[in-house]
Every structure is written in structure tokens, then in C-alpha cells.
Amino acid sequence: MKEKDSIFAAPIERLGDFCFDHQVADVFPDMIKRSVPGYSNIISAIGMMTARFARPDTQLYDLGCSLGAATQEMRRNLNQPGCRIVAVDNSAAMIERARNHLAAFRSEVAVELQEADICAINIENASVVVLNFTLQFIAPDQREALLKKIYDGLNPGGVLILSEKFISEDDTINELLIDLHHDFKRANGYSELEISQKRTALENVLRPDSPGLHKKRLKKIGFAHVDMWFQCFNFGSMVAVK
Ligand SMILES: C[S@@+](CC[C@H](N)C(=O)[O-])C[C@H]1O[C@@H](n2cnc3c(N)ncnc32)[C@H](O)[C@@H]1O
Ligand SMILES: O=C(O)C(=O)C[C@]1(C(=O)O)C=C[C@@H](O)C=C1
């Protein structure tokens, strides 16, 4: 059942850190669509890039898969034999619902759902790796090691699609993009209270980097080609080719 996100609608006395529990998993499709500008365009493009970059007999990874929206789009666009999609999330609530969601579609493509920390899994023989709004939740000091592991597990010519919330290095532009994001949320029916309570709940858990830092880090790790392919306000998606 598709439910509306009203998690932050009433005043919460002891507002804790945002986490991906049952309450969030139940409303996640509505929450992410109303919160992330460009989300559905990014999901479609993940399918298009899968069709271009997948190679026969390789693995495709969806890291921080939530309910499997990107996984399903990758599966639908996969046009190579002998491939397997590995979809990983460390939230039991998300994995449980992803299993039901993915079972609703008929497909020949093998999908392995793993409830695990993406910092602790093996990545090998990969042609496509997706981090769709997940790296921002990883502790900043673990990000480079995770990206290096992804780089090492990708075959030459393989692709990483990295979507994130960003901060701008220009303070004035940063404020403008945050304001525009809040306008986007208002236009999608979120109240001032919902916007401010969610902002506080995310403060300690979603730590965005600038596009410049992302690019520098990906280049340092060894990716041959790195650029932004989509941005709307302070949300966007980068592509990195090994
Ligand atoms: C914003 S959601 C991702 C949305 C999803 N990729 C999509 O396209 O719909 C972030 C997800 O990352 C997961 N996550 C956060 N830290 C993780 C970790 N260390 N290991 C695995 N999953 C993680 C969360 O449980 C959550 O489901
Ligand atoms: O709602 C916000 O302000 C967000 O930052 C959006 C965001 C995200 O970027 O992952 C935060 C948490 C939810 O998982 C869905 C979307």
C-alpha cells in the first residue's frame, strides 16, 4: 500500500536522529519523491546507463537500495546475458519491503538482496555500481575507503553512478539552493514544521560534500572520467568511469 509521509507533521518533543526504520520504509516512495528534486529522472537515467555499461557475465550493484527502485530500473534495462544484480541495504525494514516490491515484477534477471553494511561487503567483477543518495549517510572518514573498494571491484570501463545532496562552496549560492529545495518541499505539500523537524533530524546523519570534493576524491582514487550529469538545486548525480 502506498502511504503518505506525515512523519514530521506533528510536533515531536524529543526529536532523535533520522533513521531508516519501519516508519520511514512504509512511506519511503512518497517521501523521496516529494523530497528529492529530480529523483524520478535520476532513476530513469540509471536504467539508461545500465543498458550502456552492463557487460555479459558481470555483476551490478545497488548500494543502499532502500525499496529497490534503482534495482528494478537496472533489471528492466539489463540487456546482457549472465549478469546478476546485488542490492544491499543495512535496514531490515527496507530489505523486507524491497523483497516484496521486487517480487511483484516478472524478470529473468537474478537479484540478490543482502541485508548488510555496504562498507563490509565484497565488490567484484562489476560493470555498474549505483550509490543513489547513500554515500551522504556514510561516516565522512569512511567514504574514500568505500569508493576505493568500488573502484577496485569495477572492471575497466565500468561505471559508478553517484547521486547525492551537495553543499555549495559559495555560501550565498549554498543558502539559495537550500531555500529553493525548501520551496520544492513546500510546493509538494510539506509544512514549515515538517521541513524544519526533518532538517534537524537529518543534521547529524546526512553530511553532504561539495561537488568539488567528490570530483577530487574520485579522481584521486583513479577514476579516468568524472563529471556531473544532472543537478537540480542542491541535489544531483555524478558519473565516474574506470
Ligand atoms: C536515501 S536512501 C537510498 C534511496 C535508494 N537508493 C533509491 O534510489 O530509492 C539511503 C539508504 O541507504 C541505506 N544505508 C545507509 N547507510 C548504509 C550502510 N552503511 N550500509 C547499507 N545501507 C546503508 C539506508 O538504510 C537507506 O535505505
Ligand atoms: O528531505 C531532505 O531534506 C533530504 O535530504 C532528502 C533525503 C535524501 O536526500 O536522502 C533524506 C532522507 C530520506 O531518505 C529521503 C530523502
PDB file of C-alpha atoms and ligand atoms in Angstrom:
ATOM      1  CA  MET A   1       0.000   0.000   0.000  1.00  0.00           C
ATOM      2  CA  LYS A   2       1.331   3.442  -0.943  1.00  0.00           C
ATOM      3  CA  GLU A   3       1.324   5.687   2.133  1.00  0.00           C
ATOM      4  CA  LYS A   4       1.755   9.421   2.509  1.00  0.00           C
ATOM      5  CA  ASP A   5       4.719  10.692   4.507  1.00  0.00           C
ATOM      6  CA  SER A   6       3.459  12.579   7.579  1.00  0.00           C
ATOM      7  CA  ILE A   7       6.289  11.513   9.927  1.00  0.00           C
ATOM      8  CA  PHE A   8       7.275  15.069  10.877  1.00  0.00           C
ATOM      9  CA  ALA A   9       3.784  16.635  10.589  1.00  0.00           C
ATOM     10  CA  ALA A  10       3.064  16.877  14.343  1.00  0.00           C
ATOM     11  CA  PRO A  11       5.471  18.464  16.862  1.00  0.00           C
ATOM     12  CA  ILE A  12       7.931  15.826  18.144  1.00  0.00           C
ATOM     13  CA  GLU A  13       9.028  16.512  21.710  1.00  0.00           C
ATOM     14  CA  ARG A  14      12.239  14.523  21.733  1.00  0.00           C
ATOM     15  CA  LEU A  15      13.364  14.660  18.139  1.00  0.00           C
ATOM     16  CA  GLY A  16      16.018  11.982  17.568  1.00  0.00           C
ATOM     17  CA  ASP A  17      18.297  11.357  14.588  1.00  0.00           C
ATOM     18  CA  PHE A  18      16.632  10.343  11.333  1.00  0.00           C
ATOM     19  CA  CYS A  19      16.888   6.595  10.665  1.00  0.00           C
ATOM     20  CA  PHE A  20      15.603   4.146   8.068  1.00  0.00           C
ATOM     21  CA  ASP A  21      13.182   2.245  10.302  1.00  0.00           C
ATOM     22  CA  HIS A  22       9.740   0.681   9.612  1.00  0.00           C
ATOM     23  CA  GLN A  23       8.005   4.057   9.846  1.00  0.00           C
ATOM     24  CA  VAL A  24      10.243   5.522   7.134  1.00  0.00           C
ATOM     25  CA  ALA A  25      10.225   2.374   4.971  1.00  0.00           C
ATOM     26  CA  ASP A  26       6.385   2.401   4.939  1.00  0.00           C
ATOM     27  CA  VAL A  27       6.222   5.876   3.371  1.00  0.00           C
ATOM     28  CA  PHE A  28       9.552   5.903   1.530  1.00  0.00           C
ATOM     29  CA  PRO A  29       8.356   6.174  -2.120  1.00  0.00           C
ATOM     30  CA  ASP A  30       6.196   9.206  -1.240  1.00  0.00           C
ATOM     31  CA  MET A  31       8.929  10.722   0.971  1.00  0.00           C
ATOM     32  CA  ILE A  32      11.732  10.523  -1.568  1.00  0.00           C
ATOM     33  CA  LYS A  33       9.579  11.707  -4.482  1.00  0.00           C
ATOM     34  CA  ARG A  34       8.407  14.797  -2.542  1.00  0.00           C
ATOM     35  CA  SER A  35      11.873  15.467  -1.019  1.00  0.00           C
ATOM     36  CA  VAL A  36      14.446  14.936  -3.765  1.00  0.00           C
ATOM     37  CA  PRO A  37      14.162  17.151  -6.851  1.00  0.00           C
ATOM     38  CA  GLY A  38      14.851  15.121  -9.977  1.00  0.00           C
ATOM     39  CA  TYR A  39      14.573  11.728  -8.250  1.00  0.00           C
ATOM     40  CA  SER A  40      12.454  10.080 -10.962  1.00  0.00           C
ATOM     41  CA  ASN A  41      14.691  11.463 -13.749  1.00  0.00           C
ATOM     42  CA  ILE A  42      17.720  10.015 -11.958  1.00  0.00           C
ATOM     43  CA  ILE A  43      16.063   6.599 -11.605  1.00  0.00           C
ATOM     44  CA  SER A  44      15.253   6.580 -15.359  1.00  0.00           C
ATOM     45  CA  ALA A  45      18.819   7.569 -16.250  1.00  0.00           C
ATOM     46  CA  ILE A  46      20.209   4.761 -14.050  1.00  0.00           C
ATOM     47  CA  GLY A  47      18.285   2.404 -16.352  1.00  0.00           C
ATOM     48  CA  MET A  48      19.688   4.089 -19.455  1.00  0.00           C
ATOM     49  CA  MET A  49      23.259   3.912 -18.143  1.00  0.00           C
ATOM     50  CA  THR A  50      22.749   0.256 -17.186  1.00  0.00           C
ATOM     51  CA  ALA A  51      21.833  -0.505 -20.814  1.00  0.00           C
ATOM     52  CA  ARG A  52      25.048   1.213 -21.946  1.00  0.00           C
ATOM     53  CA  PHE A  53      27.577  -0.014 -19.396  1.00  0.00           C
ATOM     54  CA  ALA A  54      26.468  -3.529 -18.388  1.00  0.00           C
ATOM     55  CA  ARG A  55      28.714  -6.261 -19.800  1.00  0.00           C
ATOM     56  CA  PRO A  56      27.996 -10.005 -20.147  1.00  0.00           C
ATOM     57  CA  ASP A  57      28.749 -12.194 -17.123  1.00  0.00           C
ATOM     58  CA  THR A  58      29.356  -9.300 -14.715  1.00  0.00           C
ATOM     59  CA  GLN A  59      27.742  -8.047 -11.519  1.00  0.00           C
ATOM     60  CA  LEU A  60      25.745  -4.861 -10.985  1.00  0.00           C
ATOM     61  CA  TYR A  61      25.484  -3.339  -7.516  1.00  0.00           C
ATOM     62  CA  ASP A  62      22.785  -1.110  -5.993  1.00  0.00           C
ATOM     63  CA  LEU A  63      24.313   0.065  -2.692  1.00  0.00           C
ATOM     64  CA  GLY A  64      21.802   1.442  -0.171  1.00  0.00           C
ATOM     65  CA  CYS A  65      18.966   0.086  -2.308  1.00  0.00           C
ATOM     66  CA  SER A  66      16.071   1.010   0.057  1.00  0.00           C
ATOM     67  CA  LEU A  67      12.947  -0.458  -1.600  1.00  0.00           C
ATOM     68  CA  GLY A  68      14.809  -1.312  -4.810  1.00  0.00           C
ATOM     69  CA  ALA A  69      13.609   1.473  -7.145  1.00  0.00           C
ATOM     70  CA  ALA A  70      17.008   1.695  -8.864  1.00  0.00           C
ATOM     71  CA  THR A  71      17.430  -2.100  -8.753  1.00  0.00           C
ATOM     72  CA  GLN A  72      14.163  -2.553 -10.643  1.00  0.00           C
ATOM     73  CA  GLU A  73      15.136   0.042 -13.266  1.00  0.00           C
ATOM     74  CA  MET A  74      18.531  -1.674 -13.713  1.00  0.00           C
ATOM     75  CA  ARG A  75      16.830  -5.061 -14.029  1.00  0.00           C
ATOM     76  CA  ARG A  76      14.340  -3.717 -16.602  1.00  0.00           C
ATOM     77  CA  ASN A  77      17.118  -2.259 -18.764  1.00  0.00           C
ATOM     78  CA  LEU A  78      19.686  -5.029 -18.435  1.00  0.00           C
ATOM     79  CA  ASN A  79      20.330  -6.421 -21.916  1.00  0.00           C
ATOM     80  CA  GLN A  80      23.346  -8.687 -21.315  1.00  0.00           C
ATOM     81  CA  PRO A  81      23.496 -12.418 -20.536  1.00  0.00           C
ATOM     82  CA  GLY A  82      24.913 -13.964 -17.377  1.00  0.00           C
ATOM     83  CA  CYS A  83      24.548 -10.880 -15.154  1.00  0.00           C
ATOM     84  CA  ARG A  84      23.479 -10.639 -11.538  1.00  0.00           C
ATOM     85  CA  ILE A  85      22.295  -7.607  -9.577  1.00  0.00           C
ATOM     86  CA  VAL A  86      23.382  -7.358  -5.944  1.00  0.00           C
ATOM     87  CA  ALA A  87      21.175  -4.949  -3.959  1.00  0.00           C
ATOM     88  CA  VAL A  88      22.383  -4.110  -0.447  1.00  0.00           C
ATOM     89  CA  ASP A  89      20.893  -2.190   2.485  1.00  0.00           C
ATOM     90  CA  ASN A  90      21.587  -2.377   6.218  1.00  0.00           C
ATOM     91  CA  SER A  91      17.973  -1.556   7.172  1.00  0.00           C
ATOM     92  CA  ALA A  92      15.970  -4.739   7.824  1.00  0.00           C
ATOM     93  CA  ALA A  93      12.733  -2.797   7.254  1.00  0.00           C
ATOM     94  CA  MET A  94      13.906  -1.668   3.814  1.00  0.00           C
ATOM     95  CA  ILE A  95      15.161  -5.119   2.745  1.00  0.00           C
ATOM     96  CA  GLU A  96      11.904  -6.771   3.824  1.00  0.00           C
ATOM     97  CA  ARG A  97       9.862  -4.350   1.697  1.00  0.00           C
ATOM     98  CA  ALA A  98      12.360  -4.444  -1.206  1.00  0.00           C
ATOM     99  CA  ARG A  99      11.866  -8.210  -1.354  1.00  0.00           C
ATOM    100  CA  ASN A 100       8.082  -7.797  -1.758  1.00  0.00           C
ATOM    101  CA  HIS A 101       8.443  -4.895  -4.171  1.00  0.00           C
ATOM    102  CA  LEU A 102      10.854  -6.735  -6.484  1.00  0.00           C
ATOM    103  CA  ALA A 103       8.799  -9.948  -6.386  1.00  0.00           C
ATOM    104  CA  ALA A 104       5.885  -8.031  -7.925  1.00  0.00           C
ATOM    105  CA  PHE A 105       7.708  -7.757 -11.286  1.00  0.00           C
ATOM    106  CA  ARG A 106       8.334 -10.640 -13.646  1.00  0.00           C
ATOM    107  CA  SER A 107      12.014 -10.823 -14.661  1.00  0.00           C
ATOM    108  CA  GLU A 108      14.642 -13.312 -15.824  1.00  0.00           C
ATOM    109  CA  VAL A 109      17.419 -11.317 -14.148  1.00  0.00           C
ATOM    110  CA  ALA A 110      18.823 -12.688 -10.905  1.00  0.00           C
ATOM    111  CA  VAL A 111      18.703 -10.231  -7.993  1.00  0.00           C
ATOM    112  CA  GLU A 112      20.448 -11.000  -4.710  1.00  0.00           C
ATOM    113  CA  LEU A 113      19.174  -8.882  -1.811  1.00  0.00           C
ATOM    114  CA  GLN A 114      21.634  -8.526   1.058  1.00  0.00           C
ATOM    115  CA  GLU A 115      20.964  -7.018   4.474  1.00  0.00           C
ATOM    116  CA  ALA A 116      24.484  -5.747   5.142  1.00  0.00           C
ATOM    117  CA  ASP A 117      26.698  -2.719   5.720  1.00  0.00           C
ATOM    118  CA  ILE A 118      27.988  -1.619   2.306  1.00  0.00           C
ATOM    119  CA  CYS A 119      31.329  -0.817   3.961  1.00  0.00           C
ATOM    120  CA  ALA A 120      31.720  -4.523   4.823  1.00  0.00           C
ATOM    121  CA  ILE A 121      30.720  -6.319   1.585  1.00  0.00           C
ATOM    122  CA  ASN A 122      32.905  -7.600  -1.261  1.00  0.00           C
ATOM    123  CA  ILE A 123      32.602  -5.954  -4.653  1.00  0.00           C
ATOM    124  CA  GLU A 124      33.968  -7.846  -7.627  1.00  0.00           C
ATOM    125  CA  ASN A 125      33.633  -8.246 -11.385  1.00  0.00           C
ATOM    126  CA  ALA A 126      31.354  -5.184 -11.523  1.00  0.00           C
ATOM    127  CA  SER A 127      30.277  -3.318 -14.662  1.00  0.00           C
ATOM    128  CA  VAL A 128      27.788  -0.943 -12.965  1.00  0.00           C
ATOM    129  CA  VAL A 129      27.711   0.354  -9.366  1.00  0.00           C
ATOM    130  CA  VAL A 130      24.956   2.654  -8.091  1.00  0.00           C
ATOM    131  CA  LEU A 131      25.148   4.789  -4.935  1.00  0.00           C
ATOM    132  CA  ASN A 132      21.818   6.650  -5.188  1.00  0.00           C
ATOM    133  CA  PHE A 133      21.675   9.041  -2.199  1.00  0.00           C
ATOM    134  CA  THR A 134      23.579   6.626   0.063  1.00  0.00           C
ATOM    135  CA  LEU A 135      27.179   7.898   0.371  1.00  0.00           C
ATOM    136  CA  GLN A 136      25.875  11.007   2.198  1.00  0.00           C
ATOM    137  CA  PHE A 137      24.842   8.723   5.112  1.00  0.00           C
ATOM    138  CA  ILE A 138      28.270   7.037   5.401  1.00  0.00           C
ATOM    139  CA  ALA A 139      30.657   8.486   8.015  1.00  0.00           C
ATOM    140  CA  PRO A 140      32.841  11.043   6.178  1.00  0.00           C
ATOM    141  CA  ASP A 141      36.078   9.302   7.196  1.00  0.00           C
ATOM    142  CA  GLN A 142      34.863   6.013   5.635  1.00  0.00           C
ATOM    143  CA  ARG A 143      33.822   7.446   2.258  1.00  0.00           C
ATOM    144  CA  GLU A 144      37.180   7.267   0.496  1.00  0.00           C
ATOM    145  CA  ALA A 145      37.761   3.632   1.513  1.00  0.00           C
ATOM    146  CA  LEU A 146      34.289   2.653   0.269  1.00  0.00           C
ATOM    147  CA  LEU A 147      34.817   4.428  -3.071  1.00  0.00           C
ATOM    148  CA  LYS A 148      38.263   2.804  -3.417  1.00  0.00           C
ATOM    149  CA  LYS A 149      36.699  -0.624  -2.819  1.00  0.00           C
ATOM    150  CA  ILE A 150      34.116   0.148  -5.533  1.00  0.00           C
ATOM    151  CA  TYR A 151      36.879   1.281  -7.903  1.00  0.00           C
ATOM    152  CA  ASP A 152      38.882  -1.902  -7.250  1.00  0.00           C
ATOM    153  CA  GLY A 153      35.792  -4.079  -7.835  1.00  0.00           C
ATOM    154  CA  LEU A 154      34.851  -2.407 -11.137  1.00  0.00           C
ATOM    155  CA  ASN A 155      36.160  -3.833 -14.393  1.00  0.00           C
ATOM    156  CA  PRO A 156      37.957  -1.383 -16.737  1.00  0.00           C
ATOM    157  CA  GLY A 157      35.313   0.714 -18.499  1.00  0.00           C
ATOM    158  CA  GLY A 158      32.853   0.104 -15.638  1.00  0.00           C
ATOM    159  CA  VAL A 159      30.699   2.933 -14.264  1.00  0.00           C
ATOM    160  CA  LEU A 160      29.816   4.366 -10.854  1.00  0.00           C
ATOM    161  CA  ILE A 161      26.644   6.468 -10.678  1.00  0.00           C
ATOM    162  CA  LEU A 162      26.819   8.618  -7.539  1.00  0.00           C
ATOM    163  CA  SER A 163      23.755  10.698  -6.591  1.00  0.00           C
ATOM    164  CA  GLU A 164      23.983  12.992  -3.575  1.00  0.00           C
ATOM    165  CA  LYS A 165      22.729  16.036  -1.730  1.00  0.00           C
ATOM    166  CA  PHE A 166      25.505  18.634  -2.119  1.00  0.00           C
ATOM    167  CA  ILE A 167      26.779  21.707  -0.342  1.00  0.00           C
ATOM    168  CA  SER A 168      27.994  24.576  -2.466  1.00  0.00           C
ATOM    169  CA  GLU A 169      31.433  26.067  -1.797  1.00  0.00           C
ATOM    170  CA  ASP A 170      29.906  29.544  -2.294  1.00  0.00           C
ATOM    171  CA  ASP A 171      27.980  30.437   0.892  1.00  0.00           C
ATOM    172  CA  THR A 172      25.431  32.641  -0.880  1.00  0.00           C
ATOM    173  CA  ILE A 173      24.690  30.012  -3.542  1.00  0.00           C
ATOM    174  CA  ASN A 174      24.545  27.350  -0.821  1.00  0.00           C
ATOM    175  CA  GLU A 175      21.813  29.286   1.001  1.00  0.00           C
ATOM    176  CA  LEU A 176      19.965  29.904  -2.258  1.00  0.00           C
ATOM    177  CA  LEU A 177      19.967  26.191  -3.197  1.00  0.00           C
ATOM    178  CA  ILE A 178      18.791  25.174   0.292  1.00  0.00           C
ATOM    179  CA  ASP A 179      15.987  27.763   0.098  1.00  0.00           C
ATOM    180  CA  LEU A 180      14.969  26.519  -3.348  1.00  0.00           C
ATOM    181  CA  HIS A 181      14.923  22.948  -2.026  1.00  0.00           C
ATOM    182  CA  HIS A 182      12.623  24.069   0.785  1.00  0.00           C
ATOM    183  CA  ASP A 183      10.392  25.806  -1.800  1.00  0.00           C
ATOM    184  CA  PHE A 184      10.290  22.493  -3.675  1.00  0.00           C
ATOM    185  CA  LYS A 185       9.172  20.732  -0.482  1.00  0.00           C
ATOM    186  CA  ARG A 186       6.516  23.393   0.229  1.00  0.00           C
ATOM    187  CA  ALA A 187       5.227  23.008  -3.336  1.00  0.00           C
ATOM    188  CA  ASN A 188       4.955  19.270  -2.638  1.00  0.00           C
ATOM    189  CA  GLY A 189       2.777  19.829   0.409  1.00  0.00           C
ATOM    190  CA  TYR A 190       5.264  19.760   3.291  1.00  0.00           C
ATOM    191  CA  SER A 191       4.578  22.294   6.075  1.00  0.00           C
ATOM    192  CA  GLU A 192       7.151  24.578   7.717  1.00  0.00           C
ATOM    193  CA  LEU A 193       7.114  22.291  10.772  1.00  0.00           C
ATOM    194  CA  GLU A 194       7.726  19.179   8.665  1.00  0.00           C
ATOM    195  CA  ILE A 195      10.588  20.894   6.827  1.00  0.00           C
ATOM    196  CA  SER A 196      12.271  22.172   9.983  1.00  0.00           C
ATOM    197  CA  GLN A 197      11.856  18.995  12.081  1.00  0.00           C
ATOM    198  CA  LYS A 198      13.225  16.815   9.260  1.00  0.00           C
ATOM    199  CA  ARG A 199      16.117  19.213   8.769  1.00  0.00           C
ATOM    200  CA  THR A 200      17.042  18.909  12.457  1.00  0.00           C
ATOM    201  CA  ALA A 201      16.664  15.100  12.420  1.00  0.00           C
ATOM    202  CA  LEU A 202      18.983  14.822   9.387  1.00  0.00           C
ATOM    203  CA  GLU A 203      21.636  17.215  10.721  1.00  0.00           C
ATOM    204  CA  ASN A 204      23.869  14.582  12.377  1.00  0.00           C
ATOM    205  CA  VAL A 205      23.288  11.773   9.887  1.00  0.00           C
ATOM    206  CA  LEU A 206      23.255  13.289   6.386  1.00  0.00           C
ATOM    207  CA  ARG A 207      26.549  15.106   5.873  1.00  0.00           C
ATOM    208  CA  PRO A 208      26.801  16.436   2.314  1.00  0.00           C
ATOM    209  CA  ASP A 209      30.084  17.088   0.473  1.00  0.00           C
ATOM    210  CA  SER A 210      30.631  19.647  -2.299  1.00  0.00           C
ATOM    211  CA  PRO A 211      30.735  18.553  -5.954  1.00  0.00           C
ATOM    212  CA  GLY A 212      34.376  19.707  -5.987  1.00  0.00           C
ATOM    213  CA  LEU A 213      35.326  17.389  -3.122  1.00  0.00           C
ATOM    214  CA  HIS A 214      33.501  14.452  -4.749  1.00  0.00           C
ATOM    215  CA  LYS A 215      35.309  15.009  -8.059  1.00  0.00           C
ATOM    216  CA  LYS A 216      38.721  15.406  -6.432  1.00  0.00           C
ATOM    217  CA  ARG A 217      38.273  12.228  -4.362  1.00  0.00           C
ATOM    218  CA  LEU A 218      37.049  10.131  -7.320  1.00  0.00           C
ATOM    219  CA  LYS A 219      39.975  11.325  -9.460  1.00  0.00           C
ATOM    220  CA  LYS A 220      42.473  10.651  -6.651  1.00  0.00           C
ATOM    221  CA  ILE A 221      41.159   7.097  -6.334  1.00  0.00           C
ATOM    222  CA  GLY A 222      41.846   6.582 -10.031  1.00  0.00           C
ATOM    223  CA  PHE A 223      38.594   7.036 -11.982  1.00  0.00           C
ATOM    224  CA  ALA A 224      39.590   8.117 -15.513  1.00  0.00           C
ATOM    225  CA  HIS A 225      36.495  10.225 -16.233  1.00  0.00           C
ATOM    226  CA  VAL A 226      34.336  12.067 -13.692  1.00  0.00           C
ATOM    227  CA  ASP A 227      31.586  14.647 -14.131  1.00  0.00           C
ATOM    228  CA  MET A 228      28.155  15.778 -13.007  1.00  0.00           C
ATOM    229  CA  TRP A 229      25.455  14.623 -15.432  1.00  0.00           C
ATOM    230  CA  PHE A 230      22.438  16.088 -13.558  1.00  0.00           C
ATOM    231  CA  GLN A 231      21.808  18.739 -10.926  1.00  0.00           C
ATOM    232  CA  CYS A 232      18.661  20.359  -9.556  1.00  0.00           C
ATOM    233  CA  PHE A 233      19.202  22.763  -6.645  1.00  0.00           C
ATOM    234  CA  ASN A 234      21.381  21.044  -4.008  1.00  0.00           C
ATOM    235  CA  PHE A 235      20.722  17.511  -5.341  1.00  0.00           C
ATOM    236  CA  GLY A 236      22.487  15.875  -8.227  1.00  0.00           C
ATOM    237  CA  SER A 237      24.164  12.883  -9.759  1.00  0.00           C
ATOM    238  CA  MET A 238      27.705  12.241 -10.954  1.00  0.00           C
ATOM    239  CA  VAL A 239      29.098   9.639 -13.274  1.00  0.00           C
ATOM    240  CA  ALA A 240      32.575   8.146 -12.897  1.00  0.00           C
ATOM    241  CA  VAL A 241      34.113   5.724 -15.411  1.00  0.00           C
ATOM    242  CA  LYS A 242      37.098   3.489 -14.560  1.00  0.00           C
TER     243      LYS A 242
HETATM  244  C1  LIG B   1      18.132   7.796   0.675  1.00  0.00           C
HETATM  245  S1  LIG B   1      18.100   6.097   0.836  1.00  0.00           S
HETATM  246  C2  LIG B   1      18.561   5.492  -0.789  1.00  0.00           C
HETATM  247  C3  LIG B   1      17.486   5.513  -1.837  1.00  0.00           C
HETATM  248  C4  LIG B   1      17.583   4.433  -2.884  1.00  0.00           C
HETATM  249  N1  LIG B   1      18.928   4.209  -3.333  1.00  0.00           N
HETATM  250  C5  LIG B   1      16.685   4.762  -4.049  1.00  0.00           C
HETATM  251  O1  LIG B   1      17.208   5.017  -5.142  1.00  0.00           O
HETATM  252  O2  LIG B   1      15.461   4.781  -3.871  1.00  0.00           O
HETATM  253  C6  LIG B   1      19.570   5.636   1.706  1.00  0.00           C
HETATM  254  C7  LIG B   1      19.609   4.153   2.024  1.00  0.00           C
HETATM  255  O3  LIG B   1      20.940   3.812   2.399  1.00  0.00           O
HETATM  256  C8  LIG B   1      20.853   2.855   3.428  1.00  0.00           C
HETATM  257  N2  LIG B   1      22.139   2.864   4.143  1.00  0.00           N
HETATM  258  C9  LIG B   1      22.663   3.875   4.894  1.00  0.00           C
HETATM  259  N3  LIG B   1      23.869   3.503   5.385  1.00  0.00           N
HETATM  260  C10 LIG B   1      24.107   2.236   4.925  1.00  0.00           C
HETATM  261  C11 LIG B   1      25.166   1.306   5.102  1.00  0.00           C
HETATM  262  N4  LIG B   1      26.266   1.601   5.834  1.00  0.00           N
HETATM  263  N5  LIG B   1      25.063   0.087   4.515  1.00  0.00           N
HETATM  264  C12 LIG B   1      23.981  -0.227   3.781  1.00  0.00           C
HETATM  265  N6  LIG B   1      22.944   0.614   3.581  1.00  0.00           N
HETATM  266  C13 LIG B   1      23.003   1.838   4.140  1.00  0.00           C
HETATM  267  C14 LIG B   1      19.657   3.261   4.252  1.00  0.00           C
HETATM  268  O4  LIG B   1      19.145   2.201   5.033  1.00  0.00           O
HETATM  269  C15 LIG B   1      18.686   3.738   3.170  1.00  0.00           C
HETATM  270  O5  LIG B   1      17.808   2.720   2.767  1.00  0.00           O
HETATM  271  O1  LIG B   2      14.380  15.554   2.929  1.00  0.00           O
HETATM  272  C1  LIG B   2      15.504  16.011   2.815  1.00  0.00           C
HETATM  273  O2  LIG B   2      15.797  17.140   3.176  1.00  0.00           O
HETATM  274  C2  LIG B   2      16.549  15.219   2.204  1.00  0.00           C
HETATM  275  O3  LIG B   2      17.673  15.480   2.354  1.00  0.00           O
HETATM  276  C3  LIG B   2      16.127  14.105   1.368  1.00  0.00           C
HETATM  277  C4  LIG B   2      16.520  12.707   1.683  1.00  0.00           C
HETATM  278  C5  LIG B   2      17.811  12.263   0.986  1.00  0.00           C
HETATM  279  O4  LIG B   2      18.498  13.041   0.357  1.00  0.00           O
HETATM  280  O5  LIG B   2      18.152  11.092   1.128  1.00  0.00           O
HETATM  281  C6  LIG B   2      16.701  12.432   3.104  1.00  0.00           C
HETATM  282  C7  LIG B   2      16.151  11.350   3.706  1.00  0.00           C
HETATM  283  C8  LIG B   2      15.154  10.497   3.039  1.00  0.00           C
HETATM  284  O6  LIG B   2      15.718   9.272   2.815  1.00  0.00           O
HETATM  285  C9  LIG B   2      14.786  10.946   1.707  1.00  0.00           C
HETATM  286  C10 LIG B   2      15.400  11.967   1.116  1.00  0.00           C
END
